[in-house]
Amino acid sequence: MTAVLSTEWDSVRQRTRLSAQAPGGTAPTERLTEFGRAELLGRLRWEVIQGGSLFLTYPQLLDGAAFAVLRPAALLDELAIRAIGGGAVLPIRVNSRNADLAGQLIALLSTGFLFSSLPIPDEQCVRLQRELAVRADAEGAAAALAAEGPAGLADQLLAATGVLDTPLRRRTVARWSDWLEAAERGVLEVSSLMPADYATAYVLGPPPRPEDLASDEGRSVLAAWTSGELDVKGLPNRSRLYERLDPLLRSGDQAAQADARTLRESFDETYYRAIAAAEGCLLGLASPRRGVRRREAATPVEQTPVVTYPTRFELRLGLMSAAQWRRYTDDAADALTRWWHQRDLAALQEVGDLLAERTKEPPAGGVDDMSVTRLQRFVHNARGVTAQMVAGGGMSLATSLLGEGTQGAFAAGAGGALAPVVVAAVAAGVTRLTGFRGRYDVIELPGVLGRTV
């Protein structure tokens, strides 16, 4: 089994945050709607089906609105597959410095981290960050952790800012406590943070080409990114890139704004691909509906095998009760095992067929997009160099390892570094991705570098 790191949880974080606000975005509420919760649970269950477990970065968990409303005790019953592994541990792994989730939380609070998923307006999130930064004292917080405990210290650090009202502050700390307790009890797996592998990420997914951008401002930022000008300690820095893109996003120039969005999407994809490569995870990328990346991603799908799933399958999964999920996964256990360990496409089809038998079309009530998931494997890069040969470092290091002209090869598209394995299509009658007009995800399989699945 291989965990899935999905970039979808960043967009889910924002959607969940907004849905948790009352009209006007001023007063936070405690619960999601039943439909909203089913969407989140269905996404989690689909990712478990894809790889056996879900991998989260520590910000996705600790600053994740989805995981602020989904308690680990309930998820253990609603997400674990008892027929495989016994169901005593959540099929979720989170990374953290020194595998210390409590220490990681206190580090965020004591260094001025921007908690962007709280159900409060954006300006209040920024004010909280500034107040935390003013009071930043990492050494003092580390010393107080043993005496106060993580929950007590987190509450103190938040209360000192005066930004959150008491009920929201207490709910926030209570949710963190739930996840910290799950980690302490071994119900949630916590692994040591691995350095992001940017060199592999660049080999497998190059930045946009200059000709893909429409403005001089966009091409200037692209040059700063790929030349290493925005690196910190030899690695690309997302905050620096965002700072360079912010004036473009706020400008009245539509071409510059479009370039800024393209560059941000591309860098975010690179950022998560670098983490997935380092952590040995599958990578789920929400593919944009516009622009060059969609066109390039759709190019080879004529030869891609298709596995058909019932319409709105994620929501079908999310609407299952815990008992229904247990019966479903009990009966699908053999097929799931074949899919996870042998990448048997017929087994993945069996899982979808069983879902169609056990569920009906969900009622309308939310976003009506049908989803398609492309599963891909990593193969040899053009020029015969595998990603394993260039582990570690950013674009500048990748260039030095691979030789001169590498950036030009990246800009030209790297000659198809990713080869599709399967499309899990879910719209009835759709047999190829080029005929599909909804959202789809790209799931990459880094565990099979340079060989067939």
JSON list of C-alpha atoms in Angstrom, two decimals, residues 243-436:
[
{"chain": "A", "resi": 243, "resn": "GLU", "atom": "CA", "xyz": [5.26, 37.91, -2.98]},
{"chain": "A", "resi": 244, "resn": "ARG", "atom": "CA", "xyz": [6.48, 38.35, -6.56]},
{"chain": "A", "resi": 245, "resn": "LEU", "atom": "CA", "xyz": [3.10, 37.26, -7.94]},
{"chain": "A", "resi": 246, "resn": "ASP", "atom": "CA", "xyz": [0.97, 39.43, -5.66]},
{"chain": "A", "resi": 247, "resn": "PRO", "atom": "CA", "xyz": [1.43, 42.67, -7.69]},
{"chain": "A", "resi": 248, "resn": "LEU", "atom": "CA", "xyz": [0.45, 40.81, -10.85]},
{"chain": "A", "resi": 249, "resn": "LEU", "atom": "CA", "xyz": [-2.71, 39.45, -9.23]},
{"chain": "A", "resi": 250, "resn": "ARG", "atom": "CA", "xyz": [-3.67, 42.94, -8.04]},
{"chain": "A", "resi": 251, "resn": "SER", "atom": "CA", "xyz": [-2.89, 44.65, -11.34]},
{"chain": "A", "resi": 252, "resn": "GLY", "atom": "CA", "xyz": [-5.55, 45.58, -13.84]},
{"chain": "A", "resi": 253, "resn": "ASP", "atom": "CA", "xyz": [-3.70, 43.69, -16.58]},
{"chain": "A", "resi": 254, "resn": "GLN", "atom": "CA", "xyz": [-5.68, 40.55, -17.42]},
{"chain": "A", "resi": 255, "resn": "ALA", "atom": "CA", "xyz": [-2.69, 38.90, -19.10]},
{"chain": "A", "resi": 256, "resn": "ALA", "atom": "CA", "xyz": [-0.51, 39.45, -16.03]},
{"chain": "A", "resi": 257, "resn": "GLN", "atom": "CA", "xyz": [-3.25, 38.17, -13.75]},
{"chain": "A", "resi": 258, "resn": "ALA", "atom": "CA", "xyz": [-3.66, 35.03, -15.85]},
{"chain": "A", "resi": 259, "resn": "ASP", "atom": "CA", "xyz": [0.10, 34.46, -15.81]},
{"chain": "A", "resi": 260, "resn": "ALA", "atom": "CA", "xyz": [0.18, 34.86, -12.04]},
{"chain": "A", "resi": 261, "resn": "ARG", "atom": "CA", "xyz": [-2.51, 32.22, -11.63]},
{"chain": "A", "resi": 262, "resn": "THR", "atom": "CA", "xyz": [-0.71, 29.87, -14.02]},
{"chain": "A", "resi": 263, "resn": "LEU", "atom": "CA", "xyz": [2.60, 30.29, -12.20]},
{"chain": "A", "resi": 264, "resn": "ARG", "atom": "CA", "xyz": [1.04, 29.84, -8.80]},
{"chain": "A", "resi": 265, "resn": "GLU", "atom": "CA", "xyz": [-0.76, 26.66, -9.87]},
{"chain": "A", "resi": 266, "resn": "SER", "atom": "CA", "xyz": [2.42, 25.33, -11.45]},
{"chain": "A", "resi": 267, "resn": "PHE", "atom": "CA", "xyz": [4.56, 26.09, -8.42]},
{"chain": "A", "resi": 268, "resn": "ASP", "atom": "CA", "xyz": [2.03, 24.56, -6.03]},
{"chain": "A", "resi": 269, "resn": "GLU", "atom": "CA", "xyz": [2.06, 21.42, -8.16]},
{"chain": "A", "resi": 270, "resn": "THR", "atom": "CA", "xyz": [5.86, 21.37, -8.05]},
{"chain": "A", "resi": 271, "resn": "TYR", "atom": "CA", "xyz": [5.84, 21.96, -4.29]},
{"chain": "A", "resi": 272, "resn": "TYR", "atom": "CA", "xyz": [3.58, 18.99, -3.59]},
{"chain": "A", "resi": 273, "resn": "ARG", "atom": "CA", "xyz": [5.32, 16.78, -6.14]},
{"chain": "A", "resi": 274, "resn": "ALA", "atom": "CA", "xyz": [8.59, 17.47, -4.31]},
{"chain": "A", "resi": 275, "resn": "ILE", "atom": "CA", "xyz": [7.01, 16.44, -1.01]},
{"chain": "A", "resi": 276, "resn": "ALA", "atom": "CA", "xyz": [5.43, 13.31, -2.51]},
{"chain": "A", "resi": 277, "resn": "ALA", "atom": "CA", "xyz": [8.73, 12.25, -4.09]},
{"chain": "A", "resi": 278, "resn": "ALA", "atom": "CA", "xyz": [10.53, 12.66, -0.75]},
{"chain": "A", "resi": 279, "resn": "GLU", "atom": "CA", "xyz": [7.82, 10.89, 1.25]},
{"chain": "A", "resi": 280, "resn": "GLY", "atom": "CA", "xyz": [7.28, 8.04, -1.25]},
{"chain": "A", "resi": 281, "resn": "CYS", "atom": "CA", "xyz": [3.62, 8.88, -1.77]},
{"chain": "A", "resi": 282, "resn": "LEU", "atom": "CA", "xyz": [1.18, 8.81, -4.61]},
{"chain": "A", "resi": 283, "resn": "LEU", "atom": "CA", "xyz": [0.34, 12.37, -5.59]},
{"chain": "A", "resi": 284, "resn": "GLY", "atom": "CA", "xyz": [-3.17, 13.59, -6.35]},
{"chain": "A", "resi": 285, "resn": "LEU", "atom": "CA", "xyz": [-3.18, 16.79, -8.40]},
{"chain": "A", "resi": 286, "resn": "ALA", "atom": "CA", "xyz": [-6.39, 18.67, -9.10]},
{"chain": "A", "resi": 287, "resn": "SER", "atom": "CA", "xyz": [-5.94, 19.47, -12.78]},
{"chain": "A", "resi": 288, "resn": "PRO", "atom": "CA", "xyz": [-6.98, 22.98, -13.87]},
{"chain": "A", "resi": 289, "resn": "ARG", "atom": "CA", "xyz": [-9.74, 23.21, -16.47]},
{"chain": "A", "resi": 290, "resn": "ARG", "atom": "CA", "xyz": [-7.94, 25.83, -18.50]},
{"chain": "A", "resi": 291, "resn": "GLY", "atom": "CA", "xyz": [-4.59, 26.51, -20.06]},
{"chain": "A", "resi": 292, "resn": "VAL", "atom": "CA", "xyz": [-1.64, 24.56, -21.35]},
{"chain": "A", "resi": 293, "resn": "ARG", "atom": "CA", "xyz": [-1.47, 22.00, -18.53]},
{"chain": "A", "resi": 294, "resn": "ARG", "atom": "CA", "xyz": [-4.91, 20.64, -19.32]},
{"chain": "A", "resi": 295, "resn": "ARG", "atom": "CA", "xyz": [-4.08, 20.40, -23.02]},
{"chain": "A", "resi": 296, "resn": "GLU", "atom": "CA", "xyz": [-0.78, 18.65, -22.33]},
{"chain": "A", "resi": 297, "resn": "ALA", "atom": "CA", "xyz": [-2.32, 16.28, -19.79]},
{"chain": "A", "resi": 298, "resn": "ALA", "atom": "CA", "xyz": [-5.02, 15.22, -22.27]},
{"chain": "A", "resi": 299, "resn": "THR", "atom": "CA", "xyz": [-2.58, 14.51, -25.10]},
{"chain": "A", "resi": 300, "resn": "PRO", "atom": "CA", "xyz": [-1.84, 10.79, -24.48]},
{"chain": "A", "resi": 301, "resn": "VAL", "atom": "CA", "xyz": [-5.25, 9.68, -23.25]},
{"chain": "A", "resi": 302, "resn": "GLU", "atom": "CA", "xyz": [-6.31, 8.03, -26.50]},
{"chain": "A", "resi": 303, "resn": "GLN", "atom": "CA", "xyz": [-4.14, 5.06, -25.47]},
{"chain": "A", "resi": 304, "resn": "THR", "atom": "CA", "xyz": [-5.14, 5.18, -21.80]},
{"chain": "A", "resi": 305, "resn": "PRO", "atom": "CA", "xyz": [-7.22, 2.30, -20.39]},
{"chain": "A", "resi": 306, "resn": "VAL", "atom": "CA", "xyz": [-10.50, 3.44, -18.85]},
{"chain": "A", "resi": 307, "resn": "VAL", "atom": "CA", "xyz": [-12.15, 2.07, -15.72]},
{"chain": "A", "resi": 308, "resn": "THR", "atom": "CA", "xyz": [-15.76, 3.24, -15.34]},
{"chain": "A", "resi": 309, "resn": "TYR", "atom": "CA", "xyz": [-17.18, 4.16, -11.95]},
{"chain": "A", "resi": 310, "resn": "PRO", "atom": "CA", "xyz": [-20.76, 5.19, -11.15]},
{"chain": "A", "resi": 311, "resn": "THR", "atom": "CA", "xyz": [-21.63, 8.86, -11.44]},
{"chain": "A", "resi": 312, "resn": "ARG", "atom": "CA", "xyz": [-20.74, 11.04, -8.43]},
{"chain": "A", "resi": 313, "resn": "PHE", "atom": "CA", "xyz": [-18.90, 8.14, -6.86]},
{"chain": "A", "resi": 314, "resn": "GLU", "atom": "CA", "xyz": [-17.12, 10.22, -4.21]},
{"chain": "A", "resi": 315, "resn": "LEU", "atom": "CA", "xyz": [-20.44, 11.43, -2.83]},
{"chain": "A", "resi": 316, "resn": "ARG", "atom": "CA", "xyz": [-21.82, 7.89, -2.92]},
{"chain": "A", "resi": 317, "resn": "LEU", "atom": "CA", "xyz": [-18.87, 6.83, -0.78]},
{"chain": "A", "resi": 318, "resn": "GLY", "atom": "CA", "xyz": [-19.38, 9.73, 1.63]},
{"chain": "A", "resi": 319, "resn": "LEU", "atom": "CA", "xyz": [-23.07, 9.08, 2.13]},
{"chain": "A", "resi": 320, "resn": "MET", "atom": "CA", "xyz": [-22.42, 5.50, 3.30]},
{"chain": "A", "resi": 321, "resn": "SER", "atom": "CA", "xyz": [-22.89, 4.93, 7.03]},
{"chain": "A", "resi": 322, "resn": "ALA", "atom": "CA", "xyz": [-20.00, 3.43, 8.97]},
{"chain": "A", "resi": 323, "resn": "ALA", "atom": "CA", "xyz": [-21.75, 0.04, 8.89]},
{"chain": "A", "resi": 324, "resn": "GLN", "atom": "CA", "xyz": [-22.32, 0.25, 5.13]},
{"chain": "A", "resi": 325, "resn": "TRP", "atom": "CA", "xyz": [-18.68, 1.24, 4.56]},
{"chain": "A", "resi": 326, "resn": "ARG", "atom": "CA", "xyz": [-17.54, -1.72, 6.65]},
{"chain": "A", "resi": 327, "resn": "ARG", "atom": "CA", "xyz": [-19.70, -4.19, 4.68]},
{"chain": "A", "resi": 328, "resn": "TYR", "atom": "CA", "xyz": [-18.60, -2.65, 1.38]},
{"chain": "A", "resi": 329, "resn": "THR", "atom": "CA", "xyz": [-14.87, -2.81, 2.17]},
{"chain": "A", "resi": 330, "resn": "ASP", "atom": "CA", "xyz": [-15.23, -6.30, 3.67]},
{"chain": "A", "resi": 331, "resn": "ASP", "atom": "CA", "xyz": [-16.63, -7.52, 0.35]},
{"chain": "A", "resi": 332, "resn": "ALA", "atom": "CA", "xyz": [-14.10, -5.49, -1.69]},
{"chain": "A", "resi": 333, "resn": "ALA", "atom": "CA", "xyz": [-11.08, -6.51, 0.41]},
{"chain": "A", "resi": 334, "resn": "ASP", "atom": "CA", "xyz": [-9.64, -9.02, -2.08]},
{"chain": "A", "resi": 335, "resn": "ALA", "atom": "CA", "xyz": [-9.99, -6.60, -5.00]},
{"chain": "A", "resi": 336, "resn": "LEU", "atom": "CA", "xyz": [-8.51, -3.74, -2.98]},
{"chain": "A", "resi": 337, "resn": "THR", "atom": "CA", "xyz": [-5.54, -5.88, -2.05]},
{"chain": "A", "resi": 338, "resn": "ARG", "atom": "CA", "xyz": [-4.91, -6.80, -5.69]},
{"chain": "A", "resi": 339, "resn": "TRP", "atom": "CA", "xyz": [-5.16, -3.17, -6.73]},
{"chain": "A", "resi": 340, "resn": "TRP", "atom": "CA", "xyz": [-2.85, -1.86, -3.98]},
{"chain": "A", "resi": 341, "resn": "HIS", "atom": "CA", "xyz": [-0.17, -4.50, -4.39]},
{"chain": "A", "resi": 342, "resn": "GLN", "atom": "CA", "xyz": [-0.41, -5.55, -8.04]},
{"chain": "A", "resi": 343, "resn": "ARG", "atom": "CA", "xyz": [-2.00, -2.50, -9.71]},
{"chain": "A", "resi": 344, "resn": "ASP", "atom": "CA", "xyz": [-4.57, -4.86, -11.22]},
{"chain": "A", "resi": 345, "resn": "LEU", "atom": "CA", "xyz": [-6.97, -2.65, -13.19]},
{"chain": "A", "resi": 346, "resn": "ALA", "atom": "CA", "xyz": [-9.63, -5.34, -13.23]},
{"chain": "A", "resi": 347, "resn": "ALA", "atom": "CA", "xyz": [-9.55, -5.25, -9.43]},
{"chain": "A", "resi": 348, "resn": "LEU", "atom": "CA", "xyz": [-10.10, -1.49, -9.39]},
{"chain": "A", "resi": 349, "resn": "GLN", "atom": "CA", "xyz": [-13.05, -2.04, -11.74]},
{"chain": "A", "resi": 350, "resn": "GLU", "atom": "CA", "xyz": [-14.46, -4.63, -9.32]},
{"chain": "A", "resi": 351, "resn": "VAL", "atom": "CA", "xyz": [-14.36, -2.05, -6.53]},
{"chain": "A", "resi": 352, "resn": "GLY", "atom": "CA", "xyz": [-16.29, 0.40, -8.73]},
{"chain": "A", "resi": 353, "resn": "ASP", "atom": "CA", "xyz": [-18.82, -2.22, -9.85]},
{"chain": "A", "resi": 354, "resn": "LEU", "atom": "CA", "xyz": [-19.53, -3.14, -6.24]},
{"chain": "A", "resi": 355, "resn": "LEU", "atom": "CA", "xyz": [-20.05, 0.52, -5.40]},
{"chain": "A", "resi": 356, "resn": "ALA", "atom": "CA", "xyz": [-22.58, 0.81, -8.25]},
{"chain": "A", "resi": 357, "resn": "GLU", "atom": "CA", "xyz": [-24.44, -2.23, -6.93]},
{"chain": "A", "resi": 358, "resn": "ARG", "atom": "CA", "xyz": [-24.59, -0.96, -3.34]},
{"chain": "A", "resi": 359, "resn": "THR", "atom": "CA", "xyz": [-25.51, 2.70, -3.93]},
{"chain": "A", "resi": 360, "resn": "LYS", "atom": "CA", "xyz": [-27.94, 4.88, -5.84]},
{"chain": "A", "resi": 361, "resn": "GLU", "atom": "CA", "xyz": [-27.43, 8.21, -7.60]},
{"chain": "A", "resi": 362, "resn": "PRO", "atom": "CA", "xyz": [-27.16, 10.81, -4.82]},
{"chain": "A", "resi": 363, "resn": "PRO", "atom": "CA", "xyz": [-29.65, 13.69, -4.83]},
{"chain": "A", "resi": 364, "resn": "ALA", "atom": "CA", "xyz": [-28.48, 17.04, -6.16]},
{"chain": "A", "resi": 365, "resn": "GLY", "atom": "CA", "xyz": [-27.30, 19.46, -3.52]},
{"chain": "A", "resi": 366, "resn": "GLY", "atom": "CA", "xyz": [-23.83, 20.73, -4.27]},
{"chain": "A", "resi": 367, "resn": "VAL", "atom": "CA", "xyz": [-21.26, 21.15, -7.01]},
{"chain": "A", "resi": 368, "resn": "ASP", "atom": "CA", "xyz": [-22.45, 19.03, -9.90]},
{"chain": "A", "resi": 369, "resn": "ASP", "atom": "CA", "xyz": [-19.04, 18.30, -11.46]},
{"chain": "A", "resi": 370, "resn": "MET", "atom": "CA", "xyz": [-18.28, 14.67, -12.15]},
{"chain": "A", "resi": 371, "resn": "SER", "atom": "CA", "xyz": [-14.72, 13.72, -11.33]},
{"chain": "A", "resi": 372, "resn": "VAL", "atom": "CA", "xyz": [-12.20, 11.73, -13.30]},
{"chain": "A", "resi": 373, "resn": "THR", "atom": "CA", "xyz": [-8.97, 10.44, -11.81]},
{"chain": "A", "resi": 374, "resn": "ARG", "atom": "CA", "xyz": [-5.89, 9.77, -13.93]},
{"chain": "A", "resi": 375, "resn": "LEU", "atom": "CA", "xyz": [-3.41, 7.43, -12.34]},
{"chain": "A", "resi": 376, "resn": "GLN", "atom": "CA", "xyz": [0.13, 7.88, -13.63]},
{"chain": "A", "resi": 377, "resn": "ARG", "atom": "CA", "xyz": [3.49, 6.27, -13.04]},
{"chain": "A", "resi": 378, "resn": "PHE", "atom": "CA", "xyz": [6.92, 7.89, -13.10]},
{"chain": "A", "resi": 379, "resn": "VAL", "atom": "CA", "xyz": [9.18, 6.74, -15.93]},
{"chain": "A", "resi": 380, "resn": "HIS", "atom": "CA", "xyz": [12.63, 7.53, -17.24]},
{"chain": "A", "resi": 381, "resn": "ASN", "atom": "CA", "xyz": [13.16, 11.17, -18.05]},
{"chain": "A", "resi": 382, "resn": "ALA", "atom": "CA", "xyz": [14.17, 12.28, -21.52]},
{"chain": "A", "resi": 383, "resn": "ARG", "atom": "CA", "xyz": [17.97, 11.99, -21.90]},
{"chain": "A", "resi": 384, "resn": "GLY", "atom": "CA", "xyz": [17.83, 8.68, -20.01]},
{"chain": "A", "resi": 385, "resn": "VAL", "atom": "CA", "xyz": [18.12, 10.16, -16.51]},
{"chain": "A", "resi": 386, "resn": "THR", "atom": "CA", "xyz": [15.82, 8.90, -13.77]},
{"chain": "A", "resi": 387, "resn": "ALA", "atom": "CA", "xyz": [14.52, 11.05, -10.97]},
{"chain": "A", "resi": 388, "resn": "GLN", "atom": "CA", "xyz": [16.33, 8.86, -8.46]},
{"chain": "A", "resi": 389, "resn": "MET", "atom": "CA", "xyz": [19.63, 10.21, -9.75]},
{"chain": "A", "resi": 390, "resn": "VAL", "atom": "CA", "xyz": [18.82, 13.80, -8.83]},
{"chain": "A", "resi": 391, "resn": "ALA", "atom": "CA", "xyz": [17.29, 13.57, -5.37]},
{"chain": "A", "resi": 392, "resn": "GLY", "atom": "CA", "xyz": [17.53, 16.77, -3.37]},
{"chain": "A", "resi": 393, "resn": "GLY", "atom": "CA", "xyz": [17.90, 20.42, -4.29]},
{"chain": "A", "resi": 394, "resn": "GLY", "atom": "CA", "xyz": [16.02, 22.92, -6.42]},
{"chain": "A", "resi": 395, "resn": "MET", "atom": "CA", "xyz": [16.15, 23.92, -10.07]},
{"chain": "A", "resi": 396, "resn": "SER", "atom": "CA", "xyz": [19.72, 25.21, -9.85]},
{"chain": "A", "resi": 397, "resn": "LEU", "atom": "CA", "xyz": [20.94, 21.96, -8.26]},
{"chain": "A", "resi": 398, "resn": "ALA", "atom": "CA", "xyz": [19.02, 19.86, -10.79]},
{"chain": "A", "resi": 399, "resn": "THR", "atom": "CA", "xyz": [20.73, 21.78, -13.57]},
{"chain": "A", "resi": 400, "resn": "SER", "atom": "CA", "xyz": [24.18, 21.19, -12.10]},
{"chain": "A", "resi": 401, "resn": "LEU", "atom": "CA", "xyz": [23.52, 17.47, -11.68]},
{"chain": "A", "resi": 402, "resn": "LEU", "atom": "CA", "xyz": [21.96, 16.89, -15.08]},
{"chain": "A", "resi": 403, "resn": "GLY", "atom": "CA", "xyz": [24.21, 19.21, -17.07]},
{"chain": "A", "resi": 404, "resn": "GLU", "atom": "CA", "xyz": [23.87, 22.36, -19.11]},
{"chain": "A", "resi": 405, "resn": "GLY", "atom": "CA", "xyz": [20.77, 22.68, -21.21]},
{"chain": "A", "resi": 406, "resn": "THR", "atom": "CA", "xyz": [18.57, 20.99, -18.63]},
{"chain": "A", "resi": 407, "resn": "GLN", "atom": "CA", "xyz": [16.44, 24.05, -18.02]},
{"chain": "A", "resi": 408, "resn": "GLY", "atom": "CA", "xyz": [15.83, 24.25, -21.74]},
{"chain": "A", "resi": 409, "resn": "ALA", "atom": "CA", "xyz": [14.69, 20.64, -21.70]},
{"chain": "A", "resi": 410, "resn": "PHE", "atom": "CA", "xyz": [12.37, 21.42, -18.79]},
{"chain": "A", "resi": 411, "resn": "ALA", "atom": "CA", "xyz": [10.95, 24.41, -20.65]},
{"chain": "A", "resi": 412, "resn": "ALA", "atom": "CA", "xyz": [10.31, 22.21, -23.67]},
{"chain": "A", "resi": 413, "resn": "GLY", "atom": "CA", "xyz": [8.23, 19.80, -21.60]},
{"chain": "A", "resi": 414, "resn": "ALA", "atom": "CA", "xyz": [10.80, 17.15, -20.62]},
{"chain": "A", "resi": 415, "resn": "GLY", "atom": "CA", "xyz": [9.64, 14.76, -23.30]},
{"chain": "A", "resi": 416, "resn": "GLY", "atom": "CA", "xyz": [6.73, 13.12, -21.48]},
{"chain": "A", "resi": 417, "resn": "ALA", "atom": "CA", "xyz": [8.22, 12.31, -18.10]},
{"chain": "A", "resi": 418, "resn": "LEU", "atom": "CA", "xyz": [4.90, 10.94, -16.86]},
{"chain": "A", "resi": 419, "resn": "ALA", "atom": "CA", "xyz": [3.12, 8.07, -18.56]},
{"chain": "A", "resi": 420, "resn": "PRO", "atom": "CA", "xyz": [-0.57, 7.43, -17.82]},
{"chain": "A", "resi": 421, "resn": "VAL", "atom": "CA", "xyz": [-1.64, 4.06, -16.48]},
{"chain": "A", "resi": 422, "resn": "VAL", "atom": "CA", "xyz": [-5.41, 4.37, -16.08]},
{"chain": "A", "resi": 423, "resn": "VAL", "atom": "CA", "xyz": [-8.27, 6.81, -16.14]},
{"chain": "A", "resi": 424, "resn": "ALA", "atom": "CA", "xyz": [-10.94, 6.13, -13.54]},
{"chain": "A", "resi": 425, "resn": "ALA", "atom": "CA", "xyz": [-13.83, 7.71, -15.45]},
{"chain": "A", "resi": 426, "resn": "VAL", "atom": "CA", "xyz": [-17.18, 8.09, -13.81]},
{"chain": "A", "resi": 427, "resn": "ALA", "atom": "CA", "xyz": [-19.47, 9.75, -16.33]},
{"chain": "A", "resi": 428, "resn": "ALA", "atom": "CA", "xyz": [-21.71, 7.15, -17.95]},
{"chain": "A", "resi": 429, "resn": "GLY", "atom": "CA", "xyz": [-20.74, 6.71, -21.58]},
{"chain": "A", "resi": 430, "resn": "VAL", "atom": "CA", "xyz": [-17.41, 8.55, -21.33]},
{"chain": "A", "resi": 431, "resn": "THR", "atom": "CA", "xyz": [-14.63, 6.31, -22.64]},
{"chain": "A", "resi": 432, "resn": "ARG", "atom": "CA", "xyz": [-11.80, 8.79, -23.01]},
{"chain": "A", "resi": 433, "resn": "LEU", "atom": "CA", "xyz": [-10.68, 11.88, -21.21]},
{"chain": "A", "resi": 434, "resn": "THR", "atom": "CA", "xyz": [-10.78, 14.08, -24.31]},
{"chain": "A", "resi": 435, "resn": "GLY", "atom": "CA", "xyz": [-14.55, 13.64, -24.31]},
{"chain": "A", "resi": 436, "resn": "PHE", "atom": "CA", "xyz": [-14.90, 14.75, -20.69]}
]
